[in-house]
Coordinates of C-alpha atoms and ligand atoms in Angstrom, one line a residue:
M1 CA 121.7 86.4 86.3
P2 CA 119.8 84.5 89.2
R3 CA 115.9 84.4 89.3
L4 CA 113.5 84.0 91.7
T5 CA 112.1 80.9 89.7
D6 CA 115.5 79.1 90.6
I7 CA 115.0 79.4 94.4
T8 CA 112.7 78.2 97.1
W9 CA 111.1 80.7 99.3
D10 CA 112.6 79.5 102.3
E11 CA 116.1 79.5 100.6
F12 CA 115.2 83.2 99.5
S13 CA 113.9 84.4 102.7
A14 CA 116.5 83.3 104.6
M15 CA 119.2 85.6 102.4
G16 CA 120.5 88.6 103.6
L17 CA 119.1 91.7 101.8
E18 CA 122.1 92.5 99.4
E19 CA 122.4 88.8 98.5
K20 CA 118.7 89.2 97.2
T21 CA 118.9 91.9 95.1
P22 CA 120.2 90.2 91.8
Y23 CA 116.9 88.0 92.1
L24 CA 114.8 90.9 92.1
S25 CA 116.3 92.6 89.2
R26 CA 115.3 92.8 85.6
G27 CA 118.1 91.1 84.6
D28 CA 119.9 93.5 81.8
D29 CA 122.0 94.8 84.1
G30 CA 122.0 92.9 87.4
M31 CA 120.5 95.9 89.1
T32 CA 117.6 98.2 87.6
P33 CA 114.7 96.3 89.7
Y34 CA 111.8 94.3 88.5
H35 CA 110.3 93.9 92.1
T36 CA 111.2 96.9 94.3
L37 CA 111.1 95.6 97.6
F38 CA 114.0 97.7 99.8
A39 CA 116.8 100.2 99.5
Q40 CA 119.7 97.6 99.3
Q41 CA 118.6 97.2 95.7
F42 CA 120.1 100.7 94.7
D43 CA 123.5 101.1 94.1
R44 CA 125.3 104.5 93.5
P45 CA 125.1 104.0 89.7
L46 CA 121.4 103.5 89.5
L47 CA 120.6 106.2 92.3
E48 CA 121.9 108.6 89.7
R49 CA 120.7 107.2 86.6
L50 CA 117.1 107.4 88.3
C51 CA 117.8 111.0 89.7
E52 CA 119.1 112.0 85.8
L53 CA 115.9 110.2 84.3
A54 CA 113.4 112.0 86.9
N55 CA 114.9 115.4 85.7
R56 CA 114.7 114.2 82.0
I57 CA 110.7 113.6 82.6
R58 CA 110.5 116.6 84.8
F59 CA 111.5 118.5 81.8
I60 CA 109.9 116.8 78.8
N61 CA 106.8 117.1 81.0
K62 CA 106.8 120.8 80.8
S63 CA 105.2 121.1 77.3
R64 CA 101.9 119.7 75.6
E65 CA 104.0 117.9 73.5
G66 CA 106.4 116.3 75.9
A67 CA 103.5 115.5 78.1
M68 CA 101.8 113.7 75.6
Y69 CA 104.9 111.6 74.6
L70 CA 105.4 110.7 78.1
K71 CA 101.7 109.8 78.2
S72 CA 102.2 107.4 75.2
V73 CA 105.3 105.6 76.9
L74 CA 103.4 103.0 79.3
A75 CA 100.1 103.6 77.5
H76 CA 99.8 99.9 77.2
K77 CA 100.4 98.9 80.7
R78 CA 97.9 99.1 84.0
A79 CA 99.1 99.3 87.6
M80 CA 97.1 98.4 90.5
L81 CA 97.6 100.3 93.9
Y82 CA 96.8 98.0 96.5
F83 CA 96.8 100.2 100.0
S84 CA 95.8 98.6 103.1
Q85 CA 97.6 101.0 105.1
P86 CA 96.6 104.5 105.3
S87 CA 98.5 106.9 102.7
S88 CA 98.1 110.6 101.2
R89 CA 101.3 111.2 99.4
T90 CA 102.4 107.9 98.9
F91 CA 99.3 106.9 97.0
L92 CA 98.5 110.2 94.8
S93 CA 102.0 110.6 94.0
H94 CA 102.4 107.0 92.6
L95 CA 99.1 107.5 91.0
A96 CA 100.4 110.8 89.2
A97 CA 103.3 109.3 88.6
C98 CA 101.6 106.2 86.3
Q99 CA 99.1 109.1 84.8
I100 CA 102.6 110.6 83.5
L101 CA 103.6 107.5 81.9
G102 CA 100.0 106.7 80.3
L103 CA 99.3 103.7 82.5
T104 CA 96.1 103.0 83.6
T105 CA 95.4 102.7 87.0
G106 CA 93.0 100.6 89.6
S107 CA 92.8 100.6 93.3
V108 CA 91.8 99.4 96.6
R109 CA 92.4 101.5 99.3
D110 CA 90.2 99.9 102.1
A111 CA 90.0 96.0 102.7
A112 CA 86.4 96.9 103.7
T113 CA 85.8 97.3 100.2
S114 CA 87.5 94.3 98.8
S115 CA 86.9 90.5 98.9
E116 CA 89.3 90.3 101.9
F117 CA 86.4 91.5 104.0
K118 CA 84.7 88.1 102.8
G119 CA 88.1 86.5 104.7
E120 CA 90.5 86.5 101.5
S121 CA 93.8 86.6 102.2
N122 CA 96.2 89.4 101.2
E123 CA 98.3 86.7 99.1
D124 CA 95.2 85.8 97.5
S125 CA 94.0 89.3 96.9
V126 CA 97.7 90.3 95.3
R127 CA 97.0 87.3 93.0
T128 CA 93.9 88.3 91.8
F129 CA 95.0 91.7 90.9
S130 CA 97.6 90.2 88.9
S131 CA 95.3 88.6 86.7
Y132 CA 94.1 92.0 85.5
F133 CA 97.3 94.4 86.0
D134 CA 100.9 94.7 84.9
M135 CA 102.5 96.0 88.1
I136 CA 101.1 96.1 91.7
I137 CA 102.0 99.0 93.9
M138 CA 101.3 98.0 97.5
R139 CA 101.4 99.1 101.1
S140 CA 100.9 97.0 103.8
P141 CA 101.1 96.7 107.6
R142 CA 102.5 93.3 107.3
Q143 CA 106.5 93.3 107.2
G144 CA 107.7 90.8 104.3
L145 CA 104.3 90.7 102.4
A146 CA 105.3 92.4 99.4
E147 CA 108.5 90.4 99.3
K148 CA 106.7 87.2 99.7
M149 CA 104.2 88.4 96.9
A150 CA 107.2 89.1 94.7
W151 CA 108.3 85.6 95.3
E152 CA 105.0 84.1 94.7
L153 CA 104.1 86.0 91.4
S154 CA 107.7 85.4 89.9
N155 CA 106.7 81.6 90.4
S156 CA 103.3 81.9 89.1
S157 CA 101.6 81.9 85.4
R158 CA 101.2 85.6 85.5
P159 CA 104.7 87.4 86.9
V160 CA 104.1 91.1 87.3
P161 CA 106.4 93.4 89.4
I162 CA 106.0 94.2 92.9
L163 CA 106.3 98.0 94.3
N164 CA 106.6 98.0 97.8
A165 CA 105.0 101.3 98.7
G166 CA 105.7 100.9 102.8
S167 CA 105.8 97.3 104.5
G168 CA 105.3 97.7 108.2
K169 CA 108.0 99.1 110.2
D170 CA 110.3 97.8 108.3
Q171 CA 111.2 99.7 104.6
H172 CA 109.8 102.4 102.5
P173 CA 112.2 102.4 99.4
T174 CA 110.7 104.7 97.1
Q175 CA 110.4 107.5 100.1
A176 CA 114.1 106.7 100.1
L177 CA 114.7 107.7 96.6
L178 CA 112.3 110.5 96.6
D179 CA 114.6 111.6 99.9
I180 CA 118.0 111.2 97.9
Y181 CA 116.5 112.8 95.2
T182 CA 115.8 116.0 97.1
L183 CA 118.9 115.9 98.7
V184 CA 120.8 115.6 95.2
R185 CA 118.9 118.3 94.1
S186 CA 119.4 120.8 97.4
F187 CA 123.3 120.2 96.9
E188 CA 123.9 119.8 93.2
T189 CA 124.9 123.2 92.6
K190 CA 126.8 123.5 96.1
G191 CA 129.2 120.7 95.6
G192 CA 126.9 117.7 96.0
L193 CA 125.7 115.2 98.7
D194 CA 129.1 113.3 99.4
G195 CA 130.8 114.4 102.8
R196 CA 127.4 115.9 104.0
T197 CA 125.9 115.6 107.8
V198 CA 122.0 114.0 107.8
V199 CA 120.5 114.5 111.3
F200 CA 117.6 112.2 111.9
C201 CA 115.0 113.1 114.3
G202 CA 111.9 111.8 115.8
D203 CA 110.4 108.0 116.5
L204 CA 113.4 106.4 114.5
L205 CA 112.8 103.0 116.0
R206 CA 109.6 102.6 114.1
G207 CA 109.7 104.9 111.3
R208 CA 110.4 102.7 108.2
T209 CA 111.7 105.9 106.0
V210 CA 114.2 106.2 108.3
R211 CA 115.8 102.5 107.8
S212 CA 115.6 103.0 104.0
L213 CA 117.2 106.4 103.8
S214 CA 119.7 105.9 106.3
Y215 CA 120.9 102.8 104.1
L216 CA 120.8 104.8 100.8
L217 CA 123.0 107.6 102.3
T218 CA 125.6 104.8 102.8
R219 CA 125.8 105.0 99.1
F220 CA 127.3 108.4 99.2
D221 CA 130.5 109.3 100.2
G222 CA 131.5 110.1 103.9
V223 CA 127.7 111.1 104.6
R224 CA 127.8 111.1 108.5
Q225 CA 124.4 110.2 110.1
I226 CA 123.3 111.6 113.5
F227 CA 120.4 110.1 114.9
V228 CA 118.2 112.3 117.3
A229 CA 115.6 110.8 119.7
P230 CA 114.5 110.0 122.8
R231 CA 116.1 106.8 124.3
E232 CA 113.1 104.9 123.8
L233 CA 112.6 105.7 120.3
Q234 CA 116.4 105.6 119.5
V235 CA 117.3 104.0 115.9
P236 CA 117.1 100.1 116.1
D237 CA 120.5 98.2 116.2
D238 CA 120.0 96.7 112.8
V239 CA 120.5 100.1 111.4
T240 CA 123.6 101.1 113.0
A241 CA 124.7 97.5 112.5
V242 CA 124.7 98.1 108.7
L243 CA 126.6 101.4 109.5
D244 CA 128.9 99.7 111.4
A245 CA 129.5 97.1 109.1
K246 CA 130.3 99.7 106.1
G247 CA 132.4 102.0 108.3
V248 CA 130.1 104.8 108.2
E249 CA 130.5 107.9 110.5
Y250 CA 127.3 108.2 112.9
S251 CA 126.1 109.0 116.5
L252 CA 123.3 108.6 118.6
S253 CA 122.0 111.8 120.5
G254 CA 119.6 113.5 122.4
N255 CA 120.4 116.9 121.8
L256 CA 118.6 118.2 118.8
K257 CA 120.1 121.8 119.1
A258 CA 123.4 120.5 119.1
A259 CA 123.3 118.2 116.3
V260 CA 121.4 120.9 113.8
K261 CA 124.3 122.9 114.1
E262 CA 126.1 120.3 112.5
A263 CA 123.7 119.4 110.0
D264 CA 123.7 119.9 106.4
A265 CA 120.1 118.4 106.2
V266 CA 117.7 117.5 109.1
Y267 CA 115.1 114.9 108.2
M268 CA 112.5 115.2 110.9
T269 CA 109.7 112.4 111.7
R270 CA 106.5 111.9 113.4
I271 CA 106.0 109.7 116.7
Q272 CA 104.5 106.5 115.0
D273 CA 102.2 105.7 117.8
E274 CA 100.1 103.3 115.4
W275 CA 102.5 100.8 116.3
D276 CA 101.4 101.2 120.3
G277 CA 100.1 98.8 122.1
T278 CA 96.4 99.0 123.6
K279 CA 98.2 101.3 126.6
G280 CA 99.4 104.2 124.2
E281 CA 103.0 103.9 125.3
S282 CA 104.0 106.8 123.1
A283 CA 102.2 109.1 125.1
A284 CA 104.4 108.8 128.3
I285 CA 107.5 109.4 126.2
D286 CA 109.0 113.0 126.6
T287 CA 109.3 114.5 123.1
T288 CA 109.3 118.0 123.9
H289 CA 113.0 118.3 122.8
F290 CA 112.5 116.5 119.7
K291 CA 110.7 119.5 117.5
F292 CA 112.1 121.6 115.1
G293 CA 110.9 125.4 115.5
A294 CA 112.2 128.7 115.3
E295 CA 115.4 128.3 117.6
E296 CA 116.5 125.3 115.4
L297 CA 116.2 127.5 112.2
A298 CA 118.0 129.9 113.8
L299 CA 120.9 127.4 114.1
L300 CA 120.6 125.5 110.9
K301 CA 123.4 126.9 108.1
S302 CA 122.3 129.0 105.7
D303 CA 122.3 126.2 102.9
G304 CA 121.1 123.6 105.1
V305 CA 117.7 121.9 104.3
I306 CA 114.8 120.8 106.5
M307 CA 113.1 117.4 105.5
H308 CA 110.2 115.1 106.2
P309 CA 108.5 112.6 104.6
L310 CA 105.1 114.0 105.9
P311 CA 102.5 113.9 107.5
R312 CA 103.5 115.8 110.0
R313 CA 102.1 116.6 113.5
D314 CA 103.7 119.5 115.7
E315 CA 107.4 118.3 115.2
I316 CA 108.0 120.9 112.7
A317 CA 106.8 124.4 113.9
L318 CA 104.7 126.3 111.0
C319 CA 106.8 129.3 111.4
C320 CA 109.3 127.2 109.5
D321 CA 107.2 126.4 106.6
H322 CA 107.9 129.7 104.5
D323 CA 111.7 129.5 105.1
P324 CA 113.6 128.7 101.9
R325 CA 115.6 125.8 103.8
A326 CA 111.8 124.4 104.3
M327 CA 112.2 121.3 101.6
Y328 CA 109.1 119.2 102.6
W329 CA 107.1 120.9 100.2
R330 CA 109.3 120.2 97.3
Q331 CA 110.2 116.7 98.8
M332 CA 106.7 115.4 98.2
R333 CA 106.6 116.7 94.6
N334 CA 110.2 115.3 94.1
G335 CA 108.2 112.0 95.0
M336 CA 105.8 111.7 91.7
W337 CA 109.0 112.9 89.4
I338 CA 111.3 110.1 90.8
R339 CA 108.4 107.5 90.9
A340 CA 107.7 108.2 87.4
A341 CA 111.3 107.6 86.5
L342 CA 111.2 104.1 88.6
I343 CA 108.5 102.7 87.2
A344 CA 109.6 103.7 83.9
A345 CA 112.8 101.9 84.5
V346 CA 110.9 98.4 85.9
F347 CA 109.2 98.5 82.5
G348 CA 112.3 99.0 80.7
C349 CA 111.7 102.2 79.2
E350 CA 114.8 104.3 80.7
R351 CA 116.6 104.7 77.6
T352 CA 113.7 105.4 75.5
I353 CA 112.8 108.4 77.3
M354 CA 116.6 109.6 77.8
E355 CA 117.2 109.4 74.0
C356 CA 114.0 110.7 72.9
G357 CA 114.0 114.1 70.9
Y358 CA 112.8 116.5 73.4
R359 CA 115.3 119.0 74.4
Ligands
NCD1 C1 105.7 107.7 105.9 C2 105.3 106.6 105.8 O1 104.2 105.9 105.4 O2 105.8 105.6 106.5 N1 104.7 108.7 105.3 C3 105.0 108.7 103.9 O3 105.0 107.6 103.3 N2 105.2 109.8 103.4 C4 106.2 108.4 107.2 C5 105.2 108.6 108.2 O4 103.6 108.0 108.0 O5 105.3 109.1 109.3

């Protein structure tokens, strides 16, 4: 199995994402991640294994004895949560996932409280965390920082796994995992996720969750993707290039109602205006037709689902919240279970948990 110590940063960074995948794996099966950086690291068997592991952890955690057992699994490990961009769910669900498995945690959520305020680089900060912790869960506005740090740490005297909890406008692999887990659970008694139609709506240009989930959906058979957005915020070419290369059926549209009629799942996203320049460009874009409300709800199939990575603004009307097809609350909790599964797998505890005596 190739290793990050065998390759220079320049050689590694020049590779395609699928080509990078074996360098990031634990080395036991070529797929299970050591560093988790992007969606391309997850193939169908690995996704299925992680969903099963998440189900198992969810089940074991129901009893006091089971929860105590899970807390013993990684009680000897510490994780650092380094979030230099705002976060509620991703931070808390990773924290809760660590707590379920017994990891102790530290956190920096604001550079103003760390030595970065004194001018320390992100790179030196991550290097510092690796001195005290066994895993670094990080979110950064800097695209590529998690990947650079994975290479740096693997080539240092204290290699520890990096878990990307959102990198710039680029990728959000653990969000995509929880989205897949939610879709798999939503359709598990209804014939599965293969062959379904998923509609993405909102800011598809700057939403990193869309890029990661669109890729993971290509791991399922015949999943059609419809991208609904104002022209200025339509899905970028690198996403459609992947779909073209894989022969996935997709279309771009400006008509949410028409797309909802075809949808098995509608994935709404907010306008990512934190990426605007000083002029506040987003405010000039007409987004009125890219909101999910009572009319769209009436058009959605009876077994369709509405998803959102959250936070929401007004792109899903409050009247949808109590509809059984509103899956965004469950989606959020699913994030905790699938992140616990991923962390367990990164530390090589998948079999221990799958084969433990709790039934
Ligand atoms: C998303 C993100 O940070 O990319 N939030 C999340 O992690 N659940 C989506 C967003 O901020 O719109």
